[in-house]
Structures are given as C-alpha cells and as structure tokens.
GROMACS .gro file of C-alpha atoms in nm:
model
  498
    1MET     CA    1   1.648  -2.999  12.214
    2ASP     CA    2   1.793  -3.173  11.909
    3ILE     CA    3   1.492  -3.056  11.704
    4TYR     CA    4   1.555  -2.689  11.796
    5GLN     CA    5   1.925  -2.730  11.718
    6ARG     CA    6   1.847  -2.872  11.375
    7GLU     CA    7   1.601  -2.590  11.301
    8LEU     CA    8   1.857  -2.331  11.412
    9ASN     CA    9   2.124  -2.488  11.193
   10ARG     CA   10   1.881  -2.488  10.900
   11TYR     CA   11   1.804  -2.114  10.946
   12ILE     CA   12   2.175  -2.038  10.980
   13LYS     CA   13   2.244  -2.224  10.656
   14GLN     CA   14   1.961  -2.042  10.477
   15LEU     CA   15   2.099  -1.712  10.604
   16ALA     CA   16   2.447  -1.806  10.486
   17ASP     CA   17   2.308  -1.910  10.147
   18SER     CA   18   2.119  -1.580  10.120
   19ARG     CA   19   2.430  -1.378  10.204
   20GLU     CA   20   2.630  -1.575   9.946
   21TYR     CA   21   2.355  -1.520   9.689
   22ILE     CA   22   2.359  -1.145   9.758
   23ARG     CA   23   2.739  -1.141   9.730
   24THR     CA   24   2.718  -1.321   9.395
   25ILE     CA   25   2.465  -1.069   9.262
   26ILE     CA   26   2.677  -0.776   9.382
   27GLU     CA   27   2.995  -0.925   9.234
   28GLN     CA   28   2.833  -0.975   8.893
   29ALA     CA   29   2.672  -0.630   8.883
   30PRO     CA   30   2.782  -0.417   8.581
   31VAL     CA   31   2.833  -0.112   8.809
   32GLY     CA   32   3.058  -0.065   9.110
   33ILE     CA   33   2.895  -0.163   9.443
   34ALA     CA   34   3.038  -0.152   9.795
   35MET     CA   35   2.879  -0.206  10.138
   36LEU     CA   36   3.021  -0.001  10.426
   37LYS     CA   37   2.932  -0.099  10.786
   38GLY     CA   38   2.912   0.112  11.099
   39PRO     CA   39   3.003   0.473  11.175
   40GLU     CA   40   3.365   0.413  11.068
   41HIS     CA   41   3.242   0.287  10.730
   42HIS     CA   42   3.431  -0.043  10.734
   43ILE     CA   43   3.435  -0.189  10.382
   44GLU     CA   44   3.249  -0.521  10.408
   45ILE     CA   45   3.185  -0.589  10.038
   46ALA     CA   46   3.349  -0.436   9.727
   47ASN     CA   47   3.285  -0.592   9.387
   48SER     CA   48   3.542  -0.608   9.108
   49ALA     CA   49   3.383  -0.317   8.918
   50ILE     CA   50   3.425  -0.073   9.208
   51LEU     CA   51   3.776  -0.202   9.286
   52LYS     CA   52   3.873  -0.123   8.927
   53ILE     CA   53   3.733   0.230   8.960
   54TRP     CA   54   3.907   0.279   9.294
   55GLY     CA   55   4.236   0.143   9.156
   56ARG     CA   56   4.264  -0.100   9.452
   57GLU     CA   57   4.297  -0.473   9.523
   58GLU     CA   58   4.041  -0.647   9.745
   59SER     CA   59   4.306  -0.721  10.012
   60GLU     CA   60   4.381  -0.348  10.042
   61VAL     CA   61   4.027  -0.245  10.140
   62ILE     CA   62   3.812  -0.529  10.280
   63GLY     CA   63   3.774  -0.490  10.659
   64TYR     CA   64   3.932  -0.146  10.667
   65PRO     CA   65   3.758   0.190  10.731
   66HIS     CA   66   3.694   0.373  10.404
   67GLU     CA   67   3.894   0.678  10.509
   68SER     CA   68   4.210   0.481  10.590
   69ALA     CA   69   4.172   0.235  10.300
   70ARG     CA   70   4.147   0.521  10.048
   71PRO     CA   71   4.364   0.807  10.179
   72GLU     CA   72   4.352   0.979   9.837
   73MET     CA   73   3.990   1.078   9.916
   74ARG     CA   74   4.069   1.280  10.231
   75ALA     CA   75   4.090   1.613  10.050
   76GLN     CA   76   3.772   1.535   9.855
   77PRO     CA   77   3.404   1.554   9.965
   78VAL     CA   78   3.324   1.179   9.955
   79ASN     CA   79   3.401   1.105  10.324
   80ASN     CA   80   3.181   1.395  10.434
   81TRP     CA   81   2.898   1.261  10.216
   82LEU     CA   82   2.933   0.917  10.379
   83LYS     CA   83   2.911   1.071  10.729
   84HIS     CA   84   2.608   1.281  10.633
   85VAL     CA   85   2.423   0.981  10.482
   86TYR     CA   86   2.499   0.763  10.786
   87GLN     CA   87   2.387   1.029  11.034
   88SER     CA   88   2.083   1.170  10.847
   89GLY     CA   89   1.953   0.864  10.668
   90GLU     CA   90   1.917   1.072  10.349
   91PRO     CA   91   2.068   0.935  10.024
   92LYS     CA   92   2.321   1.140   9.828
   93ILE     CA   93   2.304   1.127   9.446
   94ASN     CA   94   2.565   1.284   9.215
   95THR     CA   95   2.554   1.313   8.837
   96GLU     CA   96   2.869   1.365   8.628
   97PHE     CA   97   3.077   1.437   8.937
   98THR     CA   98   3.450   1.496   8.880
   99VAL     CA   99   3.673   1.307   9.122
  100LYS     CA  100   4.043   1.216   9.148
  101LEU     CA  101   4.102   0.841   9.162
  102LEU     CA  102   4.409   0.629   9.227
  103ASP     CA  103   4.604   0.526   8.921
  104LYS     CA  104   4.936   0.354   8.856
  105ALA     CA  105   5.092   0.690   8.775
  106GLY     CA  106   4.937   0.865   9.078
  107LEU     CA  107   4.597   1.031   9.064
  108ARG     CA  108   4.377   1.060   8.756
  109GLU     CA  109   4.074   1.278   8.698
  110ALA     CA  110   3.755   1.083   8.636
  111ILE     CA  111   3.386   1.156   8.590
  112VAL     CA  112   3.135   0.938   8.777
  113ASN     CA  113   2.770   0.896   8.860
  114SER     CA  114   2.730   0.792   9.225
  115ILE     CA  115   2.464   0.698   9.480
  116TYR     CA  116   2.526   0.679   9.858
  117GLN     CA  117   2.228   0.496  10.007
  118PRO     CA  118   2.174   0.438  10.382
  119ILE     CA  119   2.131   0.074  10.493
  120PHE     CA  120   1.866   0.022  10.764
  121SER     CA  121   1.860  -0.268  11.009
  122HIS     CA  122   1.540  -0.462  11.086
  123GLU     CA  123   1.504  -0.236  11.389
  124GLY     CA  124   1.500   0.076  11.171
  125SER     CA  125   1.842   0.207  11.274
  126ILE     CA  126   2.115   0.288  11.020
  127SER     CA  127   2.376   0.015  11.005
  128GLY     CA  128   2.582   0.122  10.703
  129VAL     CA  129   2.599   0.283  10.362
  130LEU     CA  130   2.556   0.122  10.020
  131VAL     CA  131   2.779   0.282   9.752
  132ILE     CA  132   2.686   0.249   9.383
  133LEU     CA  133   2.943   0.394   9.145
  134GLU     CA  134   2.956   0.417   8.764
  135GLU     CA  135   3.249   0.573   8.580
  136ILE     CA  136   3.141   0.764   8.268
  137THR     CA  137   3.465   0.948   8.184
  138GLN     CA  138   3.491   0.817   7.826
  139GLN     CA  139   3.122   0.874   7.749
  140VAL     CA  140   3.131   1.233   7.875
  141MET     CA  141   3.456   1.310   7.692
  142LEU     CA  142   3.313   1.167   7.370
  143ARG     CA  143   2.994   1.368   7.413
  144LYS     CA  144   3.192   1.688   7.473
  145LYS     CA  145   3.406   1.614   7.167
  146ASN     CA  146   3.091   1.563   6.956
  147GLU     CA  147   2.947   1.888   7.093
  148LYS     CA  148   3.271   2.070   7.005
  149ASP     CA  149   3.275   1.913   6.657
  150GLN     CA  150   2.914   2.020   6.609
  151GLN     CA  151   2.998   2.374   6.716
  152MET     CA  152   3.289   2.383   6.470
  153LEU     CA  153   3.063   2.247   6.196
  154ASN     CA  154   2.800   2.511   6.272
  155LEU     CA  155   3.068   2.783   6.258
  156ALA     CA  156   3.191   2.651   5.922
  157VAL     CA  157   2.835   2.633   5.786
  158ASP     CA  158   2.760   2.988   5.901
  159ALA     CA  159   3.093   3.124   5.772
  160GLY     CA  160   3.039   2.958   5.435
  161GLU     CA  161   2.678   3.083   5.418
  162LEU     CA  162   2.561   2.726   5.362
  163ALA     CA  163   2.209   2.596   5.403
  164THR     CA  164   2.186   2.245   5.544
  165PHE     CA  165   1.907   2.012   5.435
  166TYR     CA  166   1.765   1.688   5.573
  167TYR     CA  167   1.519   1.464   5.390
  168GLN     CA  168   1.381   1.162   5.579
  169THR     CA  169   1.249   0.893   5.345
  170GLU     CA  170   1.011   0.735   5.598
  171THR     CA  171   0.825   1.057   5.685
  172ASN     CA  172   0.886   1.229   5.348
  173LEU     CA  173   0.969   1.549   5.541
  174PHE     CA  174   1.220   1.802   5.408
  175SER     CA  175   1.383   2.040   5.654
  176GLY     CA  176   1.709   2.215   5.743
  177ASN     CA  177   1.869   2.511   5.915
  178THR     CA  178   1.740   2.869   5.931
  179LEU     CA  179   1.904   2.974   5.604
  180LEU     CA  180   1.742   2.687   5.412
  181LYS     CA  181   1.401   2.776   5.552
  182LYS     CA  182   1.455   3.137   5.447
  183TRP     CA  183   1.543   3.036   5.091
  184PHE     CA  184   1.243   2.800   5.064
  185GLY     CA  185   1.004   3.047   5.228
  186LEU     CA  186   0.946   2.849   5.550
  187SER     CA  187   0.897   2.978   5.904
  188SER     CA  188   1.167   2.885   6.159
  189ASP     CA  189   0.968   2.595   6.311
  190GLU     CA  190   0.812   2.464   5.989
  191ASN     CA  191   0.893   2.149   5.790
  192MET     CA  192   0.747   2.052   5.455
  193ALA     CA  193   0.674   1.745   5.246
  194LEU     CA  194   0.932   1.687   4.973
  195SER     CA  195   0.672   1.759   4.704
  196LEU     CA  196   0.623   2.112   4.843
  197ALA     CA  197   1.000   2.169   4.844
  198ILE     CA  198   1.016   2.049   4.481
  199ALA     CA  199   0.738   2.297   4.398
  200VAL     CA  200   0.968   2.588   4.497
  201ILE     CA  201   1.211   2.481   4.221
  202LEU     CA  202   1.162   2.655   3.885
  203PRO     CA  203   0.951   2.440   3.646
  204GLU     CA  204   1.233   2.391   3.391
  205ASP     CA  205   1.461   2.239   3.661
  206ARG     CA  206   1.196   2.054   3.862
  207ASP     CA  207   1.187   1.717   3.681
  208ARG     CA  208   1.567   1.701   3.671
  209VAL     CA  209   1.591   1.741   4.050
  210SER     CA  210   1.313   1.487   4.114
  211LEU     CA  211   1.492   1.231   3.897
  212ALA     CA  212   1.825   1.302   4.070
  213ILE     CA  213   1.670   1.242   4.415
  214GLU     CA  214   1.495   0.929   4.291
  215HIS     CA  215   1.823   0.798   4.151
  216VAL     CA  216   2.038   0.874   4.458
  217LEU     CA  217   1.789   0.685   4.678
  218SER     CA  218   1.784   0.382   4.447
  219LYS     CA  219   1.986   0.062   4.495
  220ASP     CA  220   2.202   0.141   4.190
  221SER     CA  221   2.328   0.468   4.339
  222ASP     CA  222   2.662   0.527   4.511
  223GLY     CA  223   2.478   0.749   4.762
  224HIS     CA  224   2.637   1.078   4.650
  225TYR     CA  225   2.414   1.367   4.542
  226PHE     CA  226   2.533   1.673   4.345
  227ILE     CA  227   2.316   1.902   4.134
  228GLU     CA  228   2.253   2.268   4.052
  229TYR     CA  229   1.905   2.415   4.018
  230ARG     CA  230   1.705   2.736   4.060
  231ILE     CA  231   1.437   2.813   4.318
  232GLN     CA  232   1.186   3.093   4.377
  233ASN     CA  233   0.985   3.103   4.699
  234ASN     CA  234   0.651   3.277   4.752
  235VAL     CA  235   0.785   3.520   5.012
  236ASP     CA  236   1.066   3.729   4.862
  237LYS     CA  237   1.015   3.599   4.501
  238LYS     CA  238   1.393   3.607   4.446
  239ILE     CA  239   1.538   3.357   4.197
  240ARG     CA  240   1.838   3.177   4.345
  241LEU     CA  241   2.073   2.935   4.173
  242LEU     CA  242   2.166   2.667   4.427
  243GLN     CA  243   2.435   2.401   4.429
  244ALA     CA  244   2.335   2.092   4.629
  245ASN     CA  245   2.593   1.850   4.767
  246GLY     CA  246   2.485   1.558   4.986
  247ARG     CA  247   2.489   1.188   5.059
  248VAL     CA  248   2.247   0.913   5.159
  249PHE     CA  249   2.258   0.742   5.500
  250TYR     CA  250   2.145   0.379   5.525
  251ASP     CA  251   2.013   0.140   5.791
  252SER     CA  252   2.178  -0.193   5.878
  253LYS     CA  253   1.996  -0.364   5.588
  254GLY     CA  254   2.114  -0.111   5.331
  255ASN     CA  255   1.782   0.071   5.300
  256PRO     CA  256   1.804   0.452   5.264
  257LEU     CA  257   1.712   0.638   5.583
  258SER     CA  258   1.783   0.998   5.487
  259LEU     CA  259   1.945   1.230   5.235
  260ASN     CA  260   2.154   1.496   5.411
  261GLY     CA  261   2.372   1.771   5.271
  262THR     CA  262   2.433   2.139   5.207
  263LEU     CA  263   2.307   2.401   4.963
  264ARG     CA  264   2.516   2.692   4.841
  265ASP     CA  265   2.380   3.003   4.671
  266ILE     CA  266   2.597   3.040   4.357
  267THR     CA  267   2.381   3.302   4.185
  268GLU     CA  268   2.640   3.581   4.201
  269GLN     CA  269   2.926   3.342   4.128
  270LYS     CA  270   2.758   3.231   3.804
  271LYS     CA  271   2.685   3.592   3.708
  272GLU     CA  272   3.052   3.676   3.763
  273GLU     CA  273   3.158   3.378   3.552
  274GLN     CA  274   2.919   3.488   3.279
  275ARG     CA  275   3.061   3.842   3.282
  276LYS     CA  276   3.412   3.698   3.262
  277ASP     CA  277   3.312   3.467   2.975
  278ASP     CA  278   3.143   3.753   2.786
  279PHE     CA  279   3.455   3.968   2.822
  280ILE     CA  280   3.689   3.686   2.719
  281GLY     CA  281   3.468   3.598   2.423
  282MET     CA  282   3.459   3.960   2.305
  283VAL     CA  283   3.837   4.008   2.340
  284SER     CA  284   3.905   3.673   2.172
  285HIS     CA  285   3.693   3.771   1.871
  286GLU     CA  286   3.875   4.105   1.847
  287LEU     CA  287   4.217   3.936   1.863
  288LYS     CA  288   4.136   3.666   1.610
  289THR     CA  289   4.157   3.884   1.298
  290PRO     CA  290   4.491   4.066   1.365
  291LEU     CA  291   4.644   3.738   1.484
  292THR     CA  292   4.547   3.562   1.162
  293SER     CA  293   4.701   3.848   0.963
  294LEU     CA  294   5.019   3.836   1.171
  295LYS     CA  295   5.055   3.462   1.111
  296ALA     CA  296   5.012   3.517   0.733
  297TYR     CA  297   5.282   3.791   0.728
  298LEU     CA  298   5.523   3.567   0.919
  299GLN     CA  299   5.467   3.280   0.677
  300ILE     CA  300   5.529   3.515   0.382
  301LEU     CA  301   5.855   3.626   0.547
  302GLN     CA  302   5.954   3.261   0.590
  303ARG     CA  303   5.903   3.196   0.219
  304MET     CA  304   6.082   3.519   0.120
  305ASP     CA  305   6.380   3.434   0.343
  306LEU     CA  306   6.427   3.082   0.201
  307PRO     CA  307   6.664   3.189  -0.084
  308THR     CA  308   6.901   3.356   0.166
  309LYS     CA  309   6.923   3.035   0.369
  310ASP     CA  310   6.990   3.240   0.683
  311PRO     CA  311   6.951   2.983   0.966
  312MET     CA  312   6.916   3.244   1.239
  313SER     CA  313   6.634   3.436   1.073
  314GLN     CA  314   6.456   3.113   0.974
  315ASN     CA  315   6.484   2.993   1.335
  316MET     CA  316   6.344   3.320   1.470
  317LEU     CA  317   6.060   3.321   1.219
  318GLY     CA  318   5.982   2.957   1.303
  319LYS     CA  319   5.964   3.038   1.674
  320SER     CA  320   5.744   3.341   1.601
  321VAL     CA  321   5.502   3.126   1.401
  322LYS     CA  322   5.490   2.872   1.686
  323GLN     CA  323   5.408   3.147   1.939
  324VAL     CA  324   5.133   3.278   1.711
  325GLN     CA  325   4.995   2.922   1.681
  326TYR     CA  326   5.007   2.887   2.061
  327MET     CA  327   4.817   3.215   2.105
  328ASN     CA  328   4.571   3.112   1.833
  329SER     CA  329   4.508   2.783   2.015
  330MET     CA  330   4.452   2.973   2.339
  331ILE     CA  331   4.203   3.209   2.175
  332ASN     CA  332   4.020   2.913   2.018
  333GLY     CA  333   3.988   2.765   2.366
  334PHE     CA  334   3.829   3.084   2.498
  335LEU     CA  335   3.596   3.100   2.199
  336ASN     CA  336   3.494   2.738   2.254
  337VAL     CA  337   3.405   2.821   2.616
  338SER     CA  338   3.193   3.109   2.491
  339ARG     CA  339   3.025   2.887   2.230
  340LEU     CA  340   2.965   2.617   2.488
  341ASP     CA  341   2.785   2.857   2.722
  342SER     CA  342   2.571   2.996   2.443
  343GLY     CA  343   2.487   2.646   2.315
  344GLN     CA  344   2.677   2.700   1.989
  345LEU     CA  345   2.949   2.439   2.042
  346HIS     CA  346   2.806   2.170   1.817
  347LEU     CA  347   2.936   1.822   1.749
  348ILE     CA  348   2.985   1.704   1.392
  349LYS     CA  349   2.978   1.329   1.441
  350THR     CA  350   3.097   1.079   1.182
  351VAL     CA  351   3.190   0.713   1.195
  352PHE     CA  352   3.569   0.679   1.173
  353ASP     CA  353   3.854   0.447   1.267
  354PHE     CA  354   4.011   0.570   1.592
  355GLN     CA  355   4.336   0.391   1.501
  356SER     CA  356   4.375   0.630   1.205
  357LEU     CA  357   4.332   0.939   1.428
  358PHE     CA  358   4.564   0.787   1.689
  359ALA     CA  359   4.835   0.732   1.425
  360GLU     CA  360   4.803   1.091   1.300
  361ILE     CA  361   4.846   1.229   1.651
  362GLU     CA  362   5.142   0.996   1.712
  363ASP     CA  363   5.319   1.121   1.396
  364GLU     CA  364   5.252   1.485   1.484
  365VAL     CA  365   5.368   1.448   1.846
  366LEU     CA  366   5.686   1.255   1.757
  367SER     CA  367   5.780   1.509   1.490
  368THR     CA  368   5.722   1.822   1.699
  369ILE     CA  369   5.806   1.728   2.062
  370LYS     CA  370   6.168   1.625   2.124
  371THR     CA  371   6.181   1.690   2.500
  372HIS     CA  372   6.017   1.364   2.610
  373HIS     CA  373   5.999   0.997   2.517
  374PHE     CA  374   5.662   0.869   2.396
  375LEU     CA  375   5.508   0.524   2.394
  376PHE     CA  376   5.193   0.499   2.178
  377LYS     CA  377   5.010   0.168   2.196
  378GLY     CA  378   4.673   0.040   2.071
  379PRO     CA  379   4.504  -0.286   1.972
  380GLY     CA  380   4.426  -0.182   1.615
  381LYS     CA  381   4.113  -0.080   1.428
  382ILE     CA  382   3.820   0.047   1.640
  383MET     CA  383   3.527   0.224   1.474
  384ILE     CA  384   3.356   0.496   1.676
  385HIS     CA  385   3.083   0.753   1.616
  386ALA     CA  386   3.216   1.092   1.733
  387ASP     CA  387   3.339   1.438   1.637
  388ARG     CA  388   3.687   1.354   1.503
  389GLU     CA  389   3.828   1.706   1.532
  390LYS     CA  390   3.713   1.759   1.889
  391ILE     CA  391   3.836   1.418   2.008
  392ALA     CA  392   4.173   1.509   1.855
  393GLN     CA  393   4.157   1.837   2.049
  394VAL     CA  394   4.103   1.645   2.375
  395LEU     CA  395   4.398   1.414   2.305
  396HIS     CA  396   4.628   1.703   2.214
  397ASN     CA  397   4.532   1.885   2.533
  398LEU     CA  398   4.598   1.582   2.758
  399ILE     CA  399   4.932   1.508   2.587
  400GLY     CA  400   5.030   1.876   2.607
  401ASN     CA  401   4.958   1.881   2.980
  402ALA     CA  402   5.164   1.562   3.029
  403VAL     CA  403   5.457   1.727   2.851
  404LYS     CA  404   5.414   2.048   3.048
  405TYR     CA  405   5.405   1.890   3.395
  406SER     CA  406   5.650   1.598   3.368
  407PRO     CA  407   6.034   1.602   3.382
  408LEU     CA  408   6.243   1.637   3.067
  409ARG     CA  409   6.333   1.305   2.898
  410SER     CA  410   6.068   1.118   3.100
  411THR     CA  411   5.832   0.877   2.924
  412ILE     CA  412   5.471   0.959   2.841
  413ARG     CA  413   5.247   0.663   2.757
  414VAL     CA  414   4.937   0.701   2.538
  415ASP     CA  415   4.718   0.397   2.479
  416TYR     CA  416   4.364   0.293   2.396
  417ALA     CA  417   4.150  -0.020   2.422
  418ALA     CA  418   3.793  -0.144   2.379
  419ILE     CA  419   3.626  -0.206   2.718
  420ASP     CA  420   3.257  -0.290   2.773
  421ASN     CA  421   3.125  -0.145   2.442
  422SER     CA  422   3.331   0.171   2.496
  423LEU     CA  423   3.662   0.312   2.381
  424LYS     CA  424   3.897   0.394   2.670
  425VAL     CA  425   4.198   0.623   2.615
  426ASN     CA  426   4.475   0.679   2.873
  427VAL     CA  427   4.750   0.942   2.886
  428GLN     CA  428   5.005   0.860   3.157
  429ASP     CA  429   5.298   1.072   3.272
  430LEU     CA  430   5.564   1.048   3.541
  431GLY     CA  431   5.527   1.408   3.655
  432LYS     CA  432   5.471   1.589   3.982
  433GLY     CA  433   5.123   1.444   4.029
  434ILE     CA  434   4.808   1.613   4.156
  435ALA     CA  435   4.702   1.645   4.520
  436GLU     CA  436   4.380   1.462   4.611
  437LYS     CA  437   4.196   1.785   4.697
  438ASP     CA  438   4.277   1.923   4.350
  439GLN     CA  439   4.172   1.603   4.171
  440GLN     CA  440   3.810   1.670   4.273
  441ARG     CA  441   3.812   2.013   4.104
  442ILE     CA  442   4.067   1.998   3.824
  443PHE     CA  443   3.799   1.977   3.552
  444GLU     CA  444   3.621   2.291   3.678
  445ARG     CA  445   3.632   2.604   3.467
  446TYR     CA  446   3.920   2.842   3.552
  447TYR     CA  447   4.045   2.612   3.828
  448ARG     CA  448   4.424   2.606   3.854
  449VAL     CA  449   4.634   2.384   4.077
  450LYS     CA  450   4.846   2.564   4.333
  451GLU     CA  451   5.213   2.473   4.369
  452THR     CA  452   5.345   2.365   4.711
  453SER     CA  453   5.557   2.682   4.705
  454GLY     CA  454   5.238   2.887   4.704
  455GLY     CA  455   5.237   2.984   4.337
  456VAL     CA  456   4.984   2.880   4.073
  457ILE     CA  457   5.065   2.658   3.774
  458SER     CA  458   5.053   2.862   3.454
  459GLY     CA  459   4.746   2.851   3.232
  460PHE     CA  460   4.389   2.979   3.236
  461GLY     CA  461   4.218   2.668   3.366
  462ILE     CA  462   4.000   2.605   3.060
  463GLY     CA  463   4.180   2.318   2.884
  464LEU     CA  464   4.062   2.033   3.106
  465TYR     CA  465   3.723   2.201   3.146
  466LEU     CA  466   3.676   2.193   2.768
  467CYS     CA  467   3.798   1.831   2.756
  468ARG     CA  468   3.533   1.733   3.011
  469GLU     CA  469   3.257   1.921   2.828
  470ILE     CA  470   3.350   1.768   2.491
  471ILE     CA  471   3.362   1.414   2.632
  472GLU     CA  472   3.034   1.459   2.821
  473LEU     CA  473   2.869   1.593   2.502
  474HIS     CA  474   2.964   1.252   2.359
  475ASP     CA  475   2.794   1.081   2.658
  476GLY     CA  476   3.138   0.975   2.778
  477THR     CA  477   3.333   1.019   3.100
  478ILE     CA  478   3.673   1.166   3.189
  479GLN     CA  479   3.873   1.116   3.507
  480VAL     CA  480   4.217   1.139   3.663
  481GLN     CA  481   4.416   0.906   3.885
  482SER     CA  482   4.721   1.062   4.041
  483VAL     CA  483   4.975   1.019   4.319
  484LYS     CA  484   5.170   1.321   4.437
  485ASP     CA  485   5.528   1.322   4.298
  486GLU     CA  486   5.467   0.993   4.111
  487GLY     CA  487   5.259   1.092   3.811
  488SER     CA  488   4.907   1.100   3.669
  489ILE     CA  489   4.682   0.902   3.437
  490PHE     CA  490   4.411   1.099   3.255
  491SER     CA  491   4.149   0.869   3.101
  492PHE     CA  492   3.836   0.921   2.896
  493THR     CA  493   3.578   0.678   2.762
  494LEU     CA  494   3.352   0.709   2.457
  495PRO     CA  495   3.057   0.474   2.395
  496PHE     CA  496   3.062   0.306   2.054
  497ASN     CA  497   2.694   0.390   2.000
  498PRO     CA  498   2.608   0.697   2.214
   0.00000   0.00000   0.00000
C-alpha cells in the first residue's frame, strides 16, 4: 500500500510541476494569454500581458466569471464569441478588431488581434477557452499615418508634375513613377539598367550626369544630388530639360543602397527665362547710349554751375548724377546676365594684391556711405590670381546689400583671411536676416525675398546671381549664413591658384 501511495504522490508532484511549468511559460509569453474554465468562463490563468491590455489587476479577475470580472465588455461581442466557441468547439480569430478597453480615464479605443481557442479534456469534451490577445493599436495607427503621408506625397508629386526616380545600386536598376517612365520612353511595368537610362540623355550632357552619379555614390559625397540635363526618348522624340534633385540612402555600414529623388521638366521655364533675358538685354543696350549722354550733360551742367556756387542746384545735380550712376549700374547688371548666358562674360585674370583692392573699396565706401558704421579688417598682403574688376563688383554688391537691408547707424563688418590655400571674404550685417527657405534660393536668378508683410524686397534679383556666377567662374564658392532678425554673413572663397 505504501508503494502505491508513493507512486501516487510522485505523479501528483509531476502534475503539479507540469502545471507550474505551463504557468511559467504563459506568464513569460510576449502576448496576452488567459485560460477560462467551464461554461461560466471562470478566469483561471491571466498573464501580465493580458492584464495590462484589460486594464485590470490579477486580484480583480482570477476566479471570477469573465462577464462579471469585465463588465465593460457586456455591450461588446466578446462574451458572445466565448459562448459560441465553448458550445461549438470552433475557434474564433479576429484581425485588427476595434474594441473598447478599461483605462484609468474610463474606456479607451484599442485595436487588437485575438484568438479564442476551445480547450478539450482528455475525454474529448470542451472544458474551457484559451484566449490569446495582442494589442496592435500603435502599429496600426503608425501604418495609417504612413499611408496618409504617402497619399499626401503622391498628391504633391502629381500636383507639381514631378517624376520620381529610384536607382538601386545592388541591382543597377533605374525606375520610377508613371511620369518618369513616360519621359524615358518606358512602358508602365518596365524597369531599365542605369546604362540604358543614361543613353536617353543627350550626348553632350551624358558624361556630366554619369560623373555626378558616380560622385554622389562615393564615400567623399554628402549624399545630395542636384543636376540639370536634357533627354530625348525613342518614343515621342521630344527634347526635355530636366532638373534632378535627390539623395543617397545608406545601410548600417554606410554603404550606398539607393539614390532616390525627383525630376522636374523645366524646358518651358528655361525658354521663358531666355525670352526675358533677350528682352532685358535688348532694352539695356537701347538705354545705354541715351543714359551715357544724359550723364555727360549733367556733368557739364555741374561744371558750368560751379562759378555761381549755388548749393541747391549743385546738390540737385549731384543727386541726379548719382541716380544716373545707379541706373547705369543696374543696366550693366542686366547686360552682364545677357553676356553670361551667351558665353561672352569673360574673365581677365591678373595676379594682384587683394589688400590693395580691399583698401580702395574701404576708401570709396567710407567716403560715399554715411548712413552706417563700417569695420574693415584684414591680415595684410595676399596675392591672388583673379579678375580684379569683377571681384570688386562682387564686394560692392555684397556691401550694398548689407547697407540696404540693415538698420541705420548699425555696424557692417568686412574682413578677409587666408584659409586652406584660399582667400575667404566675409560681409556681415546686423539686419533683418534671411529666412531659411530663402537662403536655399537667394542666389537664383530673379529670385527676390518676400517680406513677412507679404510684399517683395525691391530689386530685380540679379545681383547675388551675378556674384555667384562670377565667383564660380573663378572656381570659388559663395554662401550665406543668416538668422532671422539677427543679421547675415555673406562669404565667398577664391583659390590662390585656380
């Protein structure tokens, strides 16, 4: 008898150990699990994950019927599902089901995946229901937000008539949206190797684009891609001028995965700019001769009026000459734009001491501009190889802008220094500053910054454009750093030996 008792005790212990092992597994499960026993669905086991979803403590539910332990579910279909599973023996599976769960502030709406699985006894009868619950509210909300963002992006792309492109480095495949495939002569479900896409580019632009792609995918690149080029596909044969803007995406090791971006057809825009430039160039040429004559007549009147020593007439003549000079400078700017486009804006480079040019500009500025304080500073003699007249034009333009857009009596600082085999020049003001969105475009032709009041700052938008073109013709760079309402620093660099 003692032997049977010992065997029975051993089996009871093994059973207890098995139940404890099962409880441990259920408790550590990453999803919510509960075991409900009998037709009243008494809650026998509920792990911490499901208690958190339910918004309950273990003492509130263990041993109680599900319906009474969770009264918030009475107006919802869960209790009916439990009854159906228990009576039919068929599992109930729900995907992305919306349910109201208990929360500190009352009820909250949640999204869950759930399984209600019948539990069978060793005799084959149903003894309870196993509940497996996973809350996916955050994942679904994030997915819906991404879907909405993608829809908004697609609307923006369509409204802007943009083609999107995608180049995968591993497969060497080039593809994009429907508009891109139309421009490159592809069918709607067709991709192409990058070499075939390059072949659609006009021969005179082809090498330049290939080098730009090679550079942006290299380790020395900042990952940003911007270029303009012309294409002609074999379907409609139309020549399009495209502006590409994109960036490189990298893997965890910093290797390039893909080059993604947008293409914009700027063919008509460039034609319109050309028509505008042609008109401005023609008008500027026509105005140049009478303006020169007018300036000569005014200077003659100034000399004739000297014996009378009439201060008022001398003052008026002086102002008239200044206005003529201002208009002459404006016309020269337009003519320079025209020459630049036609390839006739040539540099006449000489080796000269930048300190000498800097001193000349300082004397001229201090003698003619009395509305602001100036601080000119430099380290001394620096020899550079550049077009002296055009570098002076850039400096005058930057100083003139600083005067124009900064408060009266404020200080404007102009300095230069030798940095890394280059000359760097800074013009700093304490003016109204430039918004970040405008800083990206301020060197574009005809671009003018809009005031916060809705107006546009006076000018034609060619001064900074010409500055950029002149500096880039010298193999230099020009940039702006600005904080709204605090001021701006315009800087340009010139290599000593371009």
